[in-house]
Amino acid sequence: ALKSSSHVSLPQVSVLERQVIDFLGYQWAPILTNFLHIIVVILGLFGTIQFRPKYVTGYAAWLVIWMTWNVFIICFYLEVGDLSRVSKHCFPHSHQRISAAHVQK
């Protein structure tokens, strides 16, 4: 009779992790951050229900960080102030229009 092995080795797990991270590409950081946010919200709710001040204080600090980050992302995508998705250091004249006189020179 054949025995079915149900244990998973470490190399198999690391290959699976590598495939998941490669599949997600640059999206892995926001996904992990959202997962962390969900965990902190659960701990904050637990702390509120159980009257645990450390959990509530930790949640309040996380909420300030989370809101600051979201405001930064909104300002970044709306290009508020000096925030721009195109670096002016790499493309110093990208904000200027090219006139026909410059093209003919």
PDB file of C-alpha atoms in Angstrom:
ATOM      1  CA  ALA A   1       0.000   0.000   0.000  1.00  0.00           C
ATOM      2  CA  LEU A   2       1.168   3.531  -0.748  1.00  0.00           C
ATOM      3  CA  LYS A   3       1.473   5.985   2.112  1.00  0.00           C
ATOM      4  CA  SER A   4       0.285   9.516   1.418  1.00  0.00           C
ATOM      5  CA  SER A   5       2.611  12.122   2.813  1.00  0.00           C
ATOM      6  CA  SER A   6       0.833  15.242   3.985  1.00  0.00           C
ATOM      7  CA  HIS A   7       3.780  17.151   5.376  1.00  0.00           C
ATOM      8  CA  VAL A   8       5.144  20.074   3.384  1.00  0.00           C
ATOM      9  CA  SER A   9       8.858  20.782   3.356  1.00  0.00           C
ATOM     10  CA  LEU A  10      10.474  24.180   3.757  1.00  0.00           C
ATOM     11  CA  PRO A  11      11.701  24.395   0.130  1.00  0.00           C
ATOM     12  CA  GLN A  12       8.151  23.783  -1.124  1.00  0.00           C
ATOM     13  CA  VAL A  13       6.826  26.577   1.075  1.00  0.00           C
ATOM     14  CA  SER A  14       9.560  28.979  -0.043  1.00  0.00           C
ATOM     15  CA  VAL A  15       8.864  28.183  -3.703  1.00  0.00           C
ATOM     16  CA  LEU A  16       5.172  28.848  -3.135  1.00  0.00           C
ATOM     17  CA  GLU A  17       5.960  32.137  -1.389  1.00  0.00           C
ATOM     18  CA  ARG A  18       8.263  33.154  -4.257  1.00  0.00           C
ATOM     19  CA  GLN A  19       5.559  32.385  -6.824  1.00  0.00           C
ATOM     20  CA  VAL A  20       2.981  34.408  -4.906  1.00  0.00           C
ATOM     21  CA  ILE A  21       5.313  37.416  -4.513  1.00  0.00           C
ATOM     22  CA  ASP A  22       6.367  37.219  -8.189  1.00  0.00           C
ATOM     23  CA  PHE A  23       2.722  37.026  -9.219  1.00  0.00           C
ATOM     24  CA  LEU A  24       1.801  40.059  -7.120  1.00  0.00           C
ATOM     25  CA  GLY A  25       4.830  42.058  -8.272  1.00  0.00           C
ATOM     26  CA  TYR A  26       4.953  45.537  -6.829  1.00  0.00           C
ATOM     27  CA  GLN A  27       1.520  45.072  -5.234  1.00  0.00           C
ATOM     28  CA  TRP A  28       2.809  42.979  -2.316  1.00  0.00           C
ATOM     29  CA  ALA A  29       3.561  45.978  -0.087  1.00  0.00           C
ATOM     30  CA  PRO A  30       0.027  47.476  -0.204  1.00  0.00           C
ATOM     31  CA  ILE A  31      -1.487  44.024   0.319  1.00  0.00           C
ATOM     32  CA  LEU A  32       0.684  43.373   3.388  1.00  0.00           C
ATOM     33  CA  THR A  33      -0.044  46.864   4.709  1.00  0.00           C
ATOM     34  CA  ASN A  34      -3.783  46.337   4.332  1.00  0.00           C
ATOM     35  CA  PHE A  35      -3.455  42.984   6.114  1.00  0.00           C
ATOM     36  CA  LEU A  36      -1.552  44.701   8.946  1.00  0.00           C
ATOM     37  CA  HIS A  37      -4.259  47.381   9.098  1.00  0.00           C
ATOM     38  CA  ILE A  38      -6.975  44.731   9.433  1.00  0.00           C
ATOM     39  CA  ILE A  39      -5.049  43.063  12.292  1.00  0.00           C
ATOM     40  CA  VAL A  40      -4.581  46.394  14.100  1.00  0.00           C
ATOM     41  CA  VAL A  41      -8.287  47.251  13.697  1.00  0.00           C
ATOM     42  CA  ILE A  42      -9.233  43.872  15.191  1.00  0.00           C
ATOM     43  CA  LEU A  43      -6.857  44.460  18.119  1.00  0.00           C
ATOM     44  CA  GLY A  44      -8.266  47.982  18.567  1.00  0.00           C
ATOM     45  CA  LEU A  45     -11.821  46.661  18.672  1.00  0.00           C
ATOM     46  CA  PHE A  46     -10.759  43.927  21.097  1.00  0.00           C
ATOM     47  CA  GLY A  47      -9.048  46.516  23.303  1.00  0.00           C
ATOM     48  CA  THR A  48     -12.137  48.708  23.274  1.00  0.00           C
ATOM     49  CA  ILE A  49     -14.467  45.854  24.191  1.00  0.00           C
ATOM     50  CA  GLN A  50     -12.120  44.449  26.866  1.00  0.00           C
ATOM     51  CA  PHE A  51     -11.152  47.911  28.208  1.00  0.00           C
ATOM     52  CA  ARG A  52      -7.439  47.446  27.508  1.00  0.00           C
ATOM     53  CA  PRO A  53      -5.811  50.887  27.304  1.00  0.00           C
ATOM     54  CA  LYS A  54      -2.606  49.663  25.605  1.00  0.00           C
ATOM     55  CA  TYR A  55      -4.561  48.238  22.669  1.00  0.00           C
ATOM     56  CA  VAL A  56      -6.677  51.373  22.332  1.00  0.00           C
ATOM     57  CA  THR A  57      -3.583  53.606  22.521  1.00  0.00           C
ATOM     58  CA  GLY A  58      -1.795  51.467  19.923  1.00  0.00           C
ATOM     59  CA  TYR A  59      -4.824  51.613  17.670  1.00  0.00           C
ATOM     60  CA  ALA A  60      -5.045  55.407  18.035  1.00  0.00           C
ATOM     61  CA  ALA A  61      -1.359  55.782  17.119  1.00  0.00           C
ATOM     62  CA  TRP A  62      -1.774  53.441  14.142  1.00  0.00           C
ATOM     63  CA  LEU A  63      -4.859  55.377  13.005  1.00  0.00           C
ATOM     64  CA  VAL A  64      -2.863  58.635  12.947  1.00  0.00           C
ATOM     65  CA  ILE A  65      -0.114  56.963  10.883  1.00  0.00           C
ATOM     66  CA  TRP A  66      -2.671  55.355   8.562  1.00  0.00           C
ATOM     67  CA  MET A  67      -4.554  58.615   7.939  1.00  0.00           C
ATOM     68  CA  THR A  68      -1.298  60.552   7.381  1.00  0.00           C
ATOM     69  CA  TRP A  69      -0.170  57.968   4.837  1.00  0.00           C
ATOM     70  CA  ASN A  70      -3.518  58.078   3.002  1.00  0.00           C
ATOM     71  CA  VAL A  71      -3.483  61.885   2.869  1.00  0.00           C
ATOM     72  CA  PHE A  72       0.062  61.741   1.456  1.00  0.00           C
ATOM     73  CA  ILE A  73      -0.995  59.239  -1.236  1.00  0.00           C
ATOM     74  CA  ILE A  74      -4.005  61.382  -2.195  1.00  0.00           C
ATOM     75  CA  CYS A  75      -1.821  64.505  -2.429  1.00  0.00           C
ATOM     76  CA  PHE A  76       0.800  62.574  -4.408  1.00  0.00           C
ATOM     77  CA  TYR A  77      -1.690  61.381  -7.022  1.00  0.00           C
ATOM     78  CA  LEU A  78      -3.306  64.803  -7.272  1.00  0.00           C
ATOM     79  CA  GLU A  79       0.195  66.342  -7.559  1.00  0.00           C
ATOM     80  CA  VAL A  80      -0.448  68.865  -4.795  1.00  0.00           C
ATOM     81  CA  GLY A  81       2.406  71.310  -4.197  1.00  0.00           C
ATOM     82  CA  ASP A  82       5.821  69.934  -5.125  1.00  0.00           C
ATOM     83  CA  LEU A  83       4.623  66.338  -5.149  1.00  0.00           C
ATOM     84  CA  SER A  84       4.800  64.907  -8.638  1.00  0.00           C
ATOM     85  CA  ARG A  85       4.782  61.421 -10.101  1.00  0.00           C
ATOM     86  CA  VAL A  86       7.386  62.558 -12.654  1.00  0.00           C
ATOM     87  CA  SER A  87      10.687  63.464 -11.085  1.00  0.00           C
ATOM     88  CA  LYS A  88      11.865  66.946 -12.060  1.00  0.00           C
ATOM     89  CA  HIS A  89      15.454  65.848 -11.389  1.00  0.00           C
ATOM     90  CA  CYS A  90      15.301  63.197 -14.114  1.00  0.00           C
ATOM     91  CA  PHE A  91      13.255  65.282 -16.548  1.00  0.00           C
ATOM     92  CA  PRO A  92      14.000  68.941 -15.697  1.00  0.00           C
ATOM     93  CA  HIS A  93      12.196  70.379 -18.735  1.00  0.00           C
ATOM     94  CA  SER A  94       9.243  67.987 -18.817  1.00  0.00           C
ATOM     95  CA  HIS A  95       6.871  70.638 -17.473  1.00  0.00           C
ATOM     96  CA  GLN A  96       7.735  73.082 -20.279  1.00  0.00           C
ATOM     97  CA  ARG A  97       6.085  72.890 -23.660  1.00  0.00           C
ATOM     98  CA  ILE A  98       8.325  72.481 -26.642  1.00  0.00           C
ATOM     99  CA  SER A  99       7.663  75.235 -29.137  1.00  0.00           C
ATOM    100  CA  ALA A 100       8.148  74.974 -32.874  1.00  0.00           C
ATOM    101  CA  ALA A 101      11.155  77.337 -32.612  1.00  0.00           C
ATOM    102  CA  HIS A 102      12.972  74.924 -30.289  1.00  0.00           C
ATOM    103  CA  VAL A 103      12.286  71.958 -32.542  1.00  0.00           C
ATOM    104  CA  GLN A 104      13.707  73.709 -35.655  1.00  0.00           C
ATOM    105  CA  LYS A 105      17.025  74.560 -33.978  1.00  0.00           C
TER     106      LYS A 105
END
